[in-house]
Amino acid sequence: MSHLMPEPLATWTWRLERVRNGRTVLTRAQATTARADLMNDRAAHPADYADYDEEYTTALDELDVLSRQANRHDDLLSVMAADRRAAEREAAAAGTARAGAPGARSRTSLATEHDRVPAGLPEPLDQWVHRLIRYRAGVKIITPIEAARAEIRLRNEADLQPAAYRTGVAAAYYARVIRELGEIATAERPGRRDAPGLARGLGAALV
């Protein structure tokens, strides 16, 4: 039975995504500490990580790279290379087309879509905006139960902080994310990426 990604793994998966996009930087010490924390958390709660072997392995690989690189430019290039290797493993396991195949979305266009997301969104909303970009591109699987729990959490956050979620630029992103999570939560099969209305990116819809 699928369950929500463990919080430490979800947090570091999201932060590493931001590192790859140049939106944040991790020091060597931070990466070393994060890797140890993830390993300890998985050892303490192995059942929670049962459905997330790929995400766990990828996070450890990227944190290991960051913990051994002193130069920020090298960090980003190395992490992106590690991400490409992880994507290739996932594609091979799923029997899907590799990046660059006819009809596949390019890494450049995906990076552009990430870059269009404005800074300053509430952190939980920002995290799901970027996860949904990866989901639509076929890089990330989001199960219906994950989507349902995320939708509930975001609605609760918006109720507690209406000014942050329901006004200005954030309001449009919040409405779109809630709609997409609702569609995934009611999808006929886990990880479905072809639900109506998911073809266009968040950035494209809001430009």
PDB file of C-alpha atoms in Angstrom, residues 52-196:
ATOM      1  CA  TYR A  52      10.607   5.276  -2.345  1.00  0.00           C
ATOM      2  CA  ASP A  53      13.806   3.369  -3.070  1.00  0.00           C
ATOM      3  CA  GLU A  54      14.480   5.359  -6.250  1.00  0.00           C
ATOM      4  CA  GLU A  55      14.017   8.756  -4.580  1.00  0.00           C
ATOM      5  CA  TYR A  56      16.113   7.664  -1.599  1.00  0.00           C
ATOM      6  CA  THR A  57      18.969   6.361  -3.751  1.00  0.00           C
ATOM      7  CA  THR A  58      18.934   9.460  -5.953  1.00  0.00           C
ATOM      8  CA  ALA A  59      18.995  11.795  -2.938  1.00  0.00           C
ATOM      9  CA  LEU A  60      21.930   9.915  -1.387  1.00  0.00           C
ATOM     10  CA  ASP A  61      23.848   9.984  -4.678  1.00  0.00           C
ATOM     11  CA  GLU A  62      23.352  13.727  -5.132  1.00  0.00           C
ATOM     12  CA  LEU A  63      24.137  14.575  -1.510  1.00  0.00           C
ATOM     13  CA  ASP A  64      27.295  12.482  -1.774  1.00  0.00           C
ATOM     14  CA  VAL A  65      28.351  14.473  -4.839  1.00  0.00           C
ATOM     15  CA  LEU A  66      27.670  17.758  -3.062  1.00  0.00           C
ATOM     16  CA  SER A  67      29.547  16.670   0.047  1.00  0.00           C
ATOM     17  CA  ARG A  68      32.705  16.067  -2.008  1.00  0.00           C
ATOM     18  CA  GLN A  69      32.650  19.123  -4.295  1.00  0.00           C
ATOM     19  CA  ALA A  70      34.122  22.443  -3.238  1.00  0.00           C
ATOM     20  CA  ASN A  71      33.167  24.553  -6.248  1.00  0.00           C
ATOM     21  CA  ARG A  72      29.521  25.594  -6.640  1.00  0.00           C
ATOM     22  CA  HIS A  73      29.600  25.376 -10.458  1.00  0.00           C
ATOM     23  CA  ASP A  74      31.009  21.851 -10.260  1.00  0.00           C
ATOM     24  CA  ASP A  75      28.374  20.960  -7.670  1.00  0.00           C
ATOM     25  CA  LEU A  76      25.529  21.888  -9.969  1.00  0.00           C
ATOM     26  CA  LEU A  77      26.988  20.140 -13.007  1.00  0.00           C
ATOM     27  CA  SER A  78      27.687  16.986 -11.017  1.00  0.00           C
ATOM     28  CA  VAL A  79      24.242  16.925  -9.447  1.00  0.00           C
ATOM     29  CA  MET A  80      22.618  17.389 -12.849  1.00  0.00           C
ATOM     30  CA  ALA A  81      24.690  14.481 -14.182  1.00  0.00           C
ATOM     31  CA  ALA A  82      23.587  12.338 -11.233  1.00  0.00           C
ATOM     32  CA  ASP A  83      19.988  13.328 -11.950  1.00  0.00           C
ATOM     33  CA  ARG A  84      20.340  12.298 -15.592  1.00  0.00           C
ATOM     34  CA  ARG A  85      21.673   8.904 -14.536  1.00  0.00           C
ATOM     35  CA  ALA A  86      18.749   8.455 -12.133  1.00  0.00           C
ATOM     36  CA  ALA A  87      16.259   9.421 -14.860  1.00  0.00           C
ATOM     37  CA  GLU A  88      17.843   6.914 -17.234  1.00  0.00           C
ATOM     38  CA  ARG A  89      17.557   4.157 -14.616  1.00  0.00           C
ATOM     39  CA  GLU A  90      13.904   5.046 -14.035  1.00  0.00           C
ATOM     40  CA  ALA A  91      13.173   5.128 -17.765  1.00  0.00           C
ATOM     41  CA  ALA A  92      14.854   1.768 -18.304  1.00  0.00           C
ATOM     42  CA  ALA A  93      12.920   0.197 -15.427  1.00  0.00           C
ATOM     43  CA  ALA A  94       9.607   1.582 -16.694  1.00  0.00           C
ATOM     44  CA  GLY A  95      10.337   0.780 -20.322  1.00  0.00           C
ATOM     45  CA  THR A  96       9.662   4.384 -21.340  1.00  0.00           C
ATOM     46  CA  ALA A  97      11.416   6.480 -23.930  1.00  0.00           C
ATOM     47  CA  ARG A  98      14.626   8.146 -22.830  1.00  0.00           C
ATOM     48  CA  ALA A  99      15.037  11.893 -22.835  1.00  0.00           C
ATOM     49  CA  GLY A 100      15.677  13.093 -26.361  1.00  0.00           C
ATOM     50  CA  ALA A 101      13.398  10.535 -28.007  1.00  0.00           C
ATOM     51  CA  PRO A 102      10.721  11.842 -30.413  1.00  0.00           C
ATOM     52  CA  GLY A 103       7.985  13.553 -28.439  1.00  0.00           C
ATOM     53  CA  ALA A 104      10.004  13.727 -25.220  1.00  0.00           C
ATOM     54  CA  ARG A 105      10.270  17.089 -23.464  1.00  0.00           C
ATOM     55  CA  SER A 106      13.777  18.524 -23.383  1.00  0.00           C
ATOM     56  CA  ARG A 107      15.613  19.223 -20.145  1.00  0.00           C
ATOM     57  CA  THR A 108      16.052  22.818 -21.308  1.00  0.00           C
ATOM     58  CA  SER A 109      12.319  23.427 -21.636  1.00  0.00           C
ATOM     59  CA  LEU A 110      11.740  21.888 -18.208  1.00  0.00           C
ATOM     60  CA  ALA A 111      14.367  24.162 -16.663  1.00  0.00           C
ATOM     61  CA  THR A 112      12.711  27.127 -18.352  1.00  0.00           C
ATOM     62  CA  GLU A 113       9.365  26.174 -16.834  1.00  0.00           C
ATOM     63  CA  HIS A 114      10.963  25.922 -13.376  1.00  0.00           C
ATOM     64  CA  ASP A 115      12.575  29.330 -13.872  1.00  0.00           C
ATOM     65  CA  ARG A 116       9.213  30.950 -14.662  1.00  0.00           C
ATOM     66  CA  VAL A 117       7.930  30.170 -11.171  1.00  0.00           C
ATOM     67  CA  PRO A 118       8.232  33.402  -9.162  1.00  0.00           C
ATOM     68  CA  ALA A 119      10.199  33.587  -5.952  1.00  0.00           C
ATOM     69  CA  GLY A 120       8.327  34.278  -2.746  1.00  0.00           C
ATOM     70  CA  LEU A 121       5.567  31.676  -2.959  1.00  0.00           C
ATOM     71  CA  PRO A 122       4.742  30.005   0.383  1.00  0.00           C
ATOM     72  CA  GLU A 123       7.173  27.102   0.812  1.00  0.00           C
ATOM     73  CA  PRO A 124       4.647  24.212   0.675  1.00  0.00           C
ATOM     74  CA  LEU A 125       3.028  25.725  -2.422  1.00  0.00           C
ATOM     75  CA  ASP A 126       6.401  26.325  -4.095  1.00  0.00           C
ATOM     76  CA  GLN A 127       7.373  22.697  -3.436  1.00  0.00           C
ATOM     77  CA  TRP A 128       4.242  21.344  -5.128  1.00  0.00           C
ATOM     78  CA  VAL A 129       4.482  23.746  -8.062  1.00  0.00           C
ATOM     79  CA  HIS A 130       7.909  22.291  -8.875  1.00  0.00           C
ATOM     80  CA  ARG A 131       6.868  18.690  -8.208  1.00  0.00           C
ATOM     81  CA  LEU A 132       3.928  19.084 -10.584  1.00  0.00           C
ATOM     82  CA  ILE A 133       6.241  20.442 -13.273  1.00  0.00           C
ATOM     83  CA  ARG A 134       8.329  17.274 -12.959  1.00  0.00           C
ATOM     84  CA  TYR A 135       5.172  15.145 -12.861  1.00  0.00           C
ATOM     85  CA  ARG A 136       3.840  16.572 -16.111  1.00  0.00           C
ATOM     86  CA  ALA A 137       7.231  16.002 -17.750  1.00  0.00           C
ATOM     87  CA  GLY A 138       7.204  12.338 -16.726  1.00  0.00           C
ATOM     88  CA  VAL A 139      10.183  12.732 -14.378  1.00  0.00           C
ATOM     89  CA  LYS A 140       8.210  12.298 -11.159  1.00  0.00           C
ATOM     90  CA  ILE A 141       5.419   9.932 -10.109  1.00  0.00           C
ATOM     91  CA  ILE A 142       2.778  11.275  -7.742  1.00  0.00           C
ATOM     92  CA  THR A 143       0.360   8.696  -6.400  1.00  0.00           C
ATOM     93  CA  PRO A 144      -3.321   9.495  -5.769  1.00  0.00           C
ATOM     94  CA  ILE A 145      -2.852   9.210  -1.998  1.00  0.00           C
ATOM     95  CA  GLU A 146       0.090  11.635  -2.075  1.00  0.00           C
ATOM     96  CA  ALA A 147      -1.939  14.077  -4.132  1.00  0.00           C
ATOM     97  CA  ALA A 148      -4.953  13.819  -1.810  1.00  0.00           C
ATOM     98  CA  ARG A 149      -2.851  14.421   1.296  1.00  0.00           C
ATOM     99  CA  ALA A 150      -1.021  17.315  -0.347  1.00  0.00           C
ATOM    100  CA  GLU A 151      -4.318  18.910  -1.370  1.00  0.00           C
ATOM    101  CA  ILE A 152      -5.630  18.679   2.199  1.00  0.00           C
ATOM    102  CA  ARG A 153      -2.412  20.122   3.608  1.00  0.00           C
ATOM    103  CA  LEU A 154      -2.381  23.041   1.172  1.00  0.00           C
ATOM    104  CA  ARG A 155      -6.044  23.835   1.808  1.00  0.00           C
ATOM    105  CA  ASN A 156      -5.347  23.860   5.547  1.00  0.00           C
ATOM    106  CA  GLU A 157      -2.310  26.118   5.055  1.00  0.00           C
ATOM    107  CA  ALA A 158      -4.392  28.479   2.913  1.00  0.00           C
ATOM    108  CA  ASP A 159      -7.098  28.623   5.565  1.00  0.00           C
ATOM    109  CA  LEU A 160      -4.472  29.531   8.174  1.00  0.00           C
ATOM    110  CA  GLN A 161      -2.657  32.045   5.925  1.00  0.00           C
ATOM    111  CA  PRO A 162      -5.208  33.364   3.403  1.00  0.00           C
ATOM    112  CA  ALA A 163      -3.150  36.470   2.622  1.00  0.00           C
ATOM    113  CA  ALA A 164      -0.177  34.340   1.583  1.00  0.00           C
ATOM    114  CA  TYR A 165      -2.098  31.832  -0.546  1.00  0.00           C
ATOM    115  CA  ARG A 166      -5.197  33.570  -1.862  1.00  0.00           C
ATOM    116  CA  THR A 167      -3.919  36.978  -2.902  1.00  0.00           C
ATOM    117  CA  GLY A 168      -1.563  38.277  -5.573  1.00  0.00           C
ATOM    118  CA  VAL A 169       0.466  35.963  -7.799  1.00  0.00           C
ATOM    119  CA  ALA A 170       0.282  33.086  -5.297  1.00  0.00           C
ATOM    120  CA  ALA A 171      -3.505  32.863  -5.701  1.00  0.00           C
ATOM    121  CA  ALA A 172      -3.289  31.730  -9.330  1.00  0.00           C
ATOM    122  CA  TYR A 173      -0.629  29.137  -8.549  1.00  0.00           C
ATOM    123  CA  TYR A 174      -2.591  27.906  -5.536  1.00  0.00           C
ATOM    124  CA  ALA A 175      -5.774  27.449  -7.591  1.00  0.00           C
ATOM    125  CA  ARG A 176      -3.910  25.571 -10.341  1.00  0.00           C
ATOM    126  CA  VAL A 177      -2.029  23.303  -7.918  1.00  0.00           C
ATOM    127  CA  ILE A 178      -5.213  22.428  -6.014  1.00  0.00           C
ATOM    128  CA  ARG A 179      -6.979  21.567  -9.279  1.00  0.00           C
ATOM    129  CA  GLU A 180      -4.136  19.380 -10.557  1.00  0.00           C
ATOM    130  CA  LEU A 181      -3.716  17.593  -7.243  1.00  0.00           C
ATOM    131  CA  GLY A 182      -7.457  16.921  -7.222  1.00  0.00           C
ATOM    132  CA  GLU A 183      -7.236  15.418 -10.715  1.00  0.00           C
ATOM    133  CA  ILE A 184      -4.326  13.184  -9.713  1.00  0.00           C
ATOM    134  CA  ALA A 185      -6.072  12.143  -6.492  1.00  0.00           C
ATOM    135  CA  THR A 186      -9.046  10.865  -8.490  1.00  0.00           C
ATOM    136  CA  ALA A 187      -7.045   9.396 -11.392  1.00  0.00           C
ATOM    137  CA  GLU A 188      -7.896   5.860 -12.423  1.00  0.00           C
ATOM    138  CA  ARG A 189      -4.388   4.572 -11.881  1.00  0.00           C
ATOM    139  CA  PRO A 190      -1.394   5.624  -9.713  1.00  0.00           C
ATOM    140  CA  GLY A 191       1.106   7.974 -11.288  1.00  0.00           C
ATOM    141  CA  ARG A 192      -1.102   8.752 -14.280  1.00  0.00           C
ATOM    142  CA  ARG A 193       0.342  11.626 -16.305  1.00  0.00           C
ATOM    143  CA  ASP A 194      -2.232  11.914 -19.083  1.00  0.00           C
ATOM    144  CA  ALA A 195      -5.203  13.335 -17.200  1.00  0.00           C
ATOM    145  CA  PRO A 196      -7.061  16.108 -19.069  1.00  0.00           C
TER     146      PRO A 196
END
